[in-house]
Amino acid sequence: MRLTRAHSVEDLRRAARRRMPKAVFDVVDGGAGDEQTLRWNRESFARIPLRPRALVDVRHVDTTTTVLGDEVSMPLLLAPCSFARMCHSDAEAGVARAAGRAGTVYVVPGGAGERPEVVIRSATGPLWYQLYLKPDRAANAELLDRVEAAGYRTLCVTIDTAIKPYREKDLRNGVTLPVTPSPRLALAGLAHPLWSRDFLFGTGGAGPDLFAARRAYRNFTDAIMHIQSVTAEEIRWLRDRWPGPLVLKGVLRGEEVAEMVELGVDGIVVSNHGGRNLDGVPATVDALPEVVEAAAGRAEVLLDGGVRRGTDVVRALALGAKAVLVGRPYMFGLAAGGEPGVDRTLELLHNEIIRAMSLVGARSVKEIDRSLIGAPQLLADARGGAT
Ligand SMILES: Cc1cc2nc3c(=O)[nH]c(=O)nc-3n(C[C@H](O)[C@H](O)[C@H](O)COP(=O)(O)O)c2cc1C
């Protein structure tokens, strides 16, 4: 598919679905349990009506902002997502280059297929590093030293993944963690030759690399198979060690925010891991207001989960988020067309943010305030249906 024919994130999702074996697409697209939270992330945005401001001259709309000291071209960052190498051989390096071109931040996942030192070589702008804590403190210390020495300034610790992910869809598709090759997966690969050729031999910007898939698999397994609970004690330890901004990802309750601020946390990501961990937790946009209120300006609050449109970005910012992150949208772009597919995702979303800001009458990110949204409507109302 020609990327210029994709006009929305949903178009890129469809293109990704066509190019990838079902089992691999589902790893990216799917959620936990009955996928209730996955659905709510989208539905809750749809329930929030926009209230455009009239009589505003919007010939010049400025989408730039700062997030924890980093200047970005728009209030939209790239969330940490493992499995980039399964989408396309351009992998994390391609995502980092695309983020740099778009002028925004990429949060490099702890479960990346490449080492953090290698990914940052492709960066032209700031990258953050997402950490999965391991039970072995010495191993954590060694990793943090490497990450810091490589040039990452901001550390994002994921706190909602105390145990290994468990997704029925993946199990039904024969995908287990760690992934074990099987005749079924091999057959699926044969039915998708373009994807398989790229996966096995690498056709991306980095050129052929016969060992990249295996290395990606090892790095990912190493990060994800030994995750552990993150407690206040670990955050204290991290705060002492990490000199730059410290962000916690995976917060859904306001009452914990004061303690986090006292521990020296600079940023909080309201996140339910894109509905991939605990099914049944609220949509992030519903949890956002209590976290913003509790933070009371002492920590920057970000949000991810279900952001697919520029209008979603405006809604989240109107409710107090400093910026949003997207996960699946750029992974779909990557799967659909490698690095240029990530460019296309960011181009589409940036244009949507400009259009949404223009039409609600916000000339700058600062002008996006609570007055731009109305009270959330009941689901039936929002869908235009009776009862
Ligand atoms: C394929 C995939 C892999 C992910 N891997 C990680 C990860 O390694 N670390 C992490 O903190 N979050 C991970 N996430 C969660 C994202 O960072 C983010 O919270 C989520 O994707 C946001 O929801 P969205 O996909 O609806 O934008 C992953 C999400 C996806 C879809």
XYZ file of C-alpha atoms and ligand atoms in Angstrom:
418
model
C 0.000 0.000 0.000
C 1.187 3.512 -0.781
C 1.477 5.361 2.501
C -0.032 8.522 1.021
C -3.247 6.548 0.665
C -3.465 6.166 4.440
C -5.459 9.103 5.792
C -5.914 8.042 9.391
C -4.413 5.788 12.024
C -7.183 3.299 11.264
C -6.041 3.169 7.608
C -2.515 2.354 8.807
C -3.918 -0.317 11.110
C -5.673 -1.972 8.174
C -2.487 -1.849 6.113
C -0.518 -3.401 8.974
C -3.106 -6.139 9.314
C -2.770 -7.050 5.642
C 1.015 -7.192 5.750
C 1.551 -9.206 8.925
C 0.699 -12.775 9.910
C -2.387 -12.716 12.127
C -0.509 -13.957 15.185
C 1.984 -11.083 14.928
C -0.665 -8.449 14.204
C -2.617 -9.606 17.260
C 0.467 -9.254 19.487
C 0.472 -5.542 18.628
C -3.247 -4.891 18.302
C -4.654 -7.027 21.092
C -5.355 -6.488 24.752
C -5.774 -8.503 27.919
C -8.761 -10.618 28.957
C -12.026 -9.634 27.286
C -10.399 -6.427 25.978
C -12.866 -4.277 27.925
C -10.244 -1.723 28.901
C -8.913 -1.689 25.357
C -12.388 -0.706 24.113
C -13.026 1.769 26.933
C -9.829 3.653 26.087
C -11.456 4.569 22.765
C -15.066 4.834 23.873
C -14.298 7.241 26.699
C -12.672 9.716 24.327
C -15.749 9.522 22.113
C -17.981 10.445 25.051
C -16.259 13.783 25.646
C -17.841 16.518 23.520
C -15.738 19.409 22.287
C -16.899 23.009 22.844
C -15.224 25.185 20.221
C -14.396 28.773 21.069
C -15.771 31.309 18.591
C -14.298 34.566 17.269
C -10.680 33.410 17.368
C -8.198 34.170 14.587
C -6.514 30.805 14.000
C -4.370 31.636 10.977
C -1.323 30.770 13.096
C -1.576 27.716 15.304
C 1.466 26.771 17.369
C 1.594 23.120 18.457
C 5.004 23.300 20.169
C 5.375 22.669 23.877
C 7.857 21.349 26.422
C 7.672 18.042 28.247
C 9.952 17.660 31.271
C 12.285 20.205 29.774
C 12.378 18.747 26.268
C 11.057 20.991 23.514
C 8.718 19.121 21.193
C 6.953 20.095 17.983
C 3.633 18.812 19.297
C 2.179 17.462 22.557
C 2.452 13.871 21.305
C 5.289 11.476 22.115
C 6.006 7.896 21.101
C 5.260 5.391 23.864
C 7.684 2.555 24.605
C 6.615 -0.532 22.635
C 8.504 -3.804 22.482
C 8.208 -5.892 19.299
C 9.182 -3.133 16.855
C 11.528 -5.622 15.151
C 8.526 -7.910 14.610
C 6.728 -5.103 12.798
C 9.612 -4.157 10.520
C 13.389 -4.484 10.355
C 13.719 -0.674 10.587
C 12.783 -1.385 14.202
C 13.649 0.995 17.055
C 16.363 2.799 15.086
C 13.800 3.688 12.403
C 11.323 4.873 15.034
C 14.030 7.020 16.663
C 14.914 8.628 13.308
C 11.243 9.308 12.513
C 10.649 10.818 15.967
C 13.677 13.075 15.448
C 12.392 14.224 12.054
C 8.979 14.969 13.557
C 10.609 16.865 16.426
C 9.230 14.750 19.212
C 10.402 12.306 21.873
C 10.584 8.524 21.524
C 10.560 6.530 24.739
C 12.825 3.591 23.939
C 11.360 0.409 25.457
C 13.235 -1.680 27.978
C 12.196 -4.660 25.886
C 13.686 -3.202 22.690
C 15.301 -5.574 20.242
C 18.436 -3.429 20.175
C 20.575 -2.203 23.033
C 19.893 1.382 24.204
C 23.394 2.425 23.129
C 22.658 1.328 19.570
C 19.203 2.912 19.306
C 20.421 6.324 20.465
C 22.941 6.469 17.625
C 19.986 7.035 15.272
C 18.523 9.835 17.362
C 18.519 13.460 16.281
C 16.423 14.606 19.240
C 15.960 13.589 22.849
C 15.107 9.970 23.607
C 13.833 8.733 26.953
C 14.548 5.268 28.267
C 11.816 3.024 29.668
C 12.989 0.697 32.400
C 11.617 -2.642 33.491
C 13.179 -3.261 36.885
C 14.785 -6.646 37.388
C 14.988 -8.390 40.766
C 18.783 -8.159 40.666
C 19.819 -4.713 41.880
C 23.349 -4.987 40.532
C 21.928 -5.707 37.072
C 19.654 -2.654 37.364
C 22.580 -0.489 38.424
C 24.713 -1.694 35.541
C 21.906 -1.037 33.044
C 21.243 2.447 34.422
C 24.926 3.340 34.147
C 24.932 2.224 30.526
C 21.720 4.120 29.726
C 23.005 7.299 31.314
C 26.412 7.012 29.640
C 24.679 6.501 26.283
C 23.076 9.951 26.652
C 19.519 9.356 27.838
C 18.418 12.134 30.215
C 14.918 11.053 31.191
C 14.074 7.703 32.755
C 10.549 6.305 32.527
C 9.875 3.424 34.901
C 6.921 1.210 34.092
C 5.143 0.263 37.300
C 2.075 -1.591 36.039
C 3.775 -4.793 34.945
C 4.663 -6.704 38.100
C 4.249 -10.038 36.357
C 4.856 -11.442 32.912
C 2.134 -10.431 30.427
C -0.581 -13.016 29.797
C -2.790 -12.602 26.720
C -5.245 -15.266 25.667
C -5.342 -14.087 22.079
C -1.607 -14.720 21.778
C -1.917 -18.110 23.425
C -4.713 -19.091 21.026
C -2.512 -17.976 18.138
C 0.274 -20.174 19.452
C 2.416 -17.256 20.592
C 3.925 -17.840 24.011
C 6.441 -15.896 26.062
C 9.217 -16.557 25.383
C 8.210 -17.044 21.750
C 8.962 -20.560 20.570
C 9.086 -21.299 16.842
C 6.429 -23.793 15.736
C 5.223 -25.262 12.422
C 2.086 -23.138 12.774
C 4.074 -19.904 13.030
C 6.272 -21.025 10.139
C 3.189 -21.622 7.945
C 1.784 -18.205 8.840
C 5.122 -16.712 7.817
C 5.001 -18.472 4.442
C 1.598 -16.952 3.773
C 3.089 -13.452 4.278
C 6.276 -13.532 2.220
C 6.987 -9.782 2.281
C 6.816 -9.684 6.058
C 8.805 -12.926 6.424
C 11.581 -11.814 4.095
C 11.937 -8.574 6.016
C 11.768 -10.322 9.380
C 14.369 -12.945 8.520
C 16.813 -10.985 6.394
C 16.101 -7.316 7.080
C 15.221 -5.045 4.197
C 15.085 -1.829 6.173
C 17.398 1.172 6.182
C 19.916 -0.723 8.303
C 20.542 -3.212 5.495
C 20.561 -6.987 5.742
C 21.331 -8.368 9.172
C 20.849 -12.089 9.526
C 21.218 -12.038 13.279
C 19.000 -9.056 14.074
C 15.825 -11.080 14.598
C 17.590 -13.451 16.978
C 19.283 -10.597 18.838
C 15.955 -8.756 19.138
C 14.396 -11.866 20.557
C 17.180 -12.308 23.153
C 17.149 -8.669 24.258
C 13.382 -8.662 24.589
C 13.290 -11.931 26.503
C 16.020 -10.762 28.837
C 14.069 -7.599 29.725
C 10.596 -9.046 29.990
C 11.140 -12.445 31.599
C 12.550 -11.109 34.857
C 10.329 -8.184 35.703
C 9.389 -7.518 39.301
C 7.098 -5.421 41.501
C 8.162 -1.808 41.795
C 7.769 -0.483 45.341
C 8.455 2.867 46.971
C 11.824 1.507 48.085
C 12.865 0.902 44.454
C 11.755 4.397 43.451
C 13.830 5.853 46.307
C 16.813 3.851 45.086
C 16.252 4.954 41.496
C 15.863 8.587 42.537
C 19.244 8.485 44.284
C 20.926 6.985 41.240
C 19.278 8.775 38.329
C 20.262 12.428 37.904
C 17.724 13.394 35.237
C 13.928 13.572 35.232
C 12.198 10.464 36.595
C 8.811 9.429 35.210
C 6.478 6.695 36.468
C 4.291 5.029 33.844
C 1.145 3.165 34.800
C -0.669 5.334 37.355
C -4.479 5.282 37.576
C -5.229 6.578 41.117
C -4.987 10.089 42.467
C -4.334 9.125 46.081
C -0.875 7.726 45.308
C 0.399 10.830 43.605
C 1.432 12.742 46.759
C 3.772 9.907 47.777
C 5.250 9.772 44.280
C 5.914 13.498 44.346
C 7.557 13.148 47.768
C 9.756 10.396 46.371
C 11.032 12.925 43.850
C 9.126 11.815 40.761
C 8.977 14.510 38.064
C 6.434 13.013 35.689
C 3.511 10.615 35.778
C 2.022 8.745 32.842
C -1.630 7.897 33.355
C -1.592 4.578 31.561
C -3.242 1.186 31.607
C -0.594 -0.224 29.291
C -2.960 0.182 26.355
C -5.399 -2.315 27.911
C -2.749 -5.017 27.727
C -2.265 -5.860 31.406
C -5.201 -5.723 33.839
C -8.500 -5.885 32.003
C -11.303 -3.963 33.705
C -9.329 -0.906 34.792
C -10.785 2.411 33.650
C -10.019 4.219 30.453
C -7.051 6.492 30.996
C -8.962 9.623 30.029
C -11.430 8.814 32.840
C -8.622 8.386 35.384
C -6.780 11.506 34.215
C -8.687 14.233 36.133
C -8.050 12.761 39.597
C -4.347 12.322 38.882
C -4.054 15.878 37.538
C -5.855 17.220 40.578
C -3.652 15.268 42.995
C -0.460 16.301 41.197
C -1.510 19.945 41.519
C 1.307 21.079 39.251
C 4.034 19.325 41.291
C 4.624 16.701 38.581
C 3.872 16.804 34.860
C 1.030 14.453 33.985
C 1.010 12.627 30.648
C -1.531 10.163 29.281
C -1.497 7.226 26.924
C -4.091 4.702 25.795
C -6.493 4.968 22.891
C -5.213 8.221 21.392
C -5.946 7.925 17.668
C -7.020 11.429 16.654
C -5.917 15.017 17.021
C -9.233 15.622 18.774
C -8.243 13.036 21.426
C -5.061 15.011 22.065
C -7.110 18.186 22.574
C -9.444 16.347 24.972
C -6.566 14.971 27.064
C -4.845 18.354 27.240
C -8.127 20.060 28.123
C -8.340 17.679 31.090
C -4.880 18.670 32.269
C -2.406 16.358 30.522
C 0.836 18.048 29.498
C 1.086 15.740 26.483
C -0.015 12.308 25.293
C 1.847 9.268 24.047
C 0.786 6.872 21.324
C 1.790 3.230 21.097
C -0.074 1.171 18.521
C -0.524 4.030 16.014
C 3.190 4.254 15.175
C 3.614 0.472 15.457
C 0.931 0.122 12.762
C 2.767 2.699 10.671
C 6.030 0.806 11.160
C 4.398 -2.476 10.183
C 2.669 -0.927 7.172
C 5.731 0.762 5.709
C 8.814 0.694 7.939
C 10.375 4.005 8.951
C 8.403 6.026 6.323
C 5.268 4.495 7.853
C 6.193 6.019 11.225
C 6.794 9.346 9.428
C 3.308 9.044 7.952
C 1.728 8.295 11.354
C 3.330 11.354 12.907
C 2.497 13.547 9.918
C -1.171 12.525 10.033
C -1.429 13.030 13.794
C 0.385 16.360 13.704
C -1.939 17.611 10.957
C -4.932 16.406 12.947
C -3.705 18.258 16.040
C -3.331 21.452 13.984
C -6.820 21.009 12.519
C -8.389 20.201 15.892
C -6.716 23.204 17.550
C -7.775 25.485 14.696
C -11.375 24.347 14.855
C -11.729 24.539 18.649
C -10.136 27.979 18.611
C -6.860 27.263 20.423
C -3.884 29.101 18.900
C -1.345 27.509 21.191
C -1.107 24.498 23.477
C -1.525 26.865 26.443
C -4.928 27.894 25.110
C -6.226 24.325 25.372
C -8.186 24.469 28.617
C -11.102 22.856 30.377
C -13.600 25.201 28.717
C -13.022 23.403 25.401
C -14.844 20.257 26.530
C -18.256 19.520 27.926
C -19.317 16.965 30.504
C -18.825 13.359 29.327
C -22.022 11.982 27.864
C -23.540 8.604 28.513
C -22.396 6.027 26.009
C -25.814 5.598 24.422
C -26.106 9.370 23.925
C -22.645 9.631 22.429
C -23.440 6.938 19.902
C -26.595 8.803 18.968
C -28.691 5.789 19.958
C -31.703 5.706 22.194
C -31.237 3.803 25.446
C 3.047 -3.975 21.001
C 3.173 -3.195 22.262
C 4.292 -3.347 23.076
C 4.408 -2.627 24.259
N 5.552 -2.755 25.001
C 5.697 -1.977 26.104
C 6.919 -1.991 26.831
O 7.859 -2.708 26.484
N 7.018 -1.190 27.918
C 5.998 -0.383 28.336
O 6.126 0.329 29.339
N 4.833 -0.338 27.655
C 4.673 -1.097 26.559
N 3.509 -1.022 25.845
C 2.468 -0.073 26.270
C 2.684 1.295 25.608
O 3.822 1.936 26.117
C 1.490 2.236 25.845
O 1.214 2.297 27.220
C 0.226 1.825 25.094
O 0.540 1.246 23.854
C -0.668 3.025 24.885
O -1.861 2.655 24.283
P -2.154 2.761 22.697
O -1.457 1.607 22.087
O -3.637 2.664 22.639
O -1.616 4.089 22.215
C 3.376 -1.749 24.666
C 2.248 -1.591 23.853
C 2.152 -2.295 22.657
C 0.940 -2.077 21.793
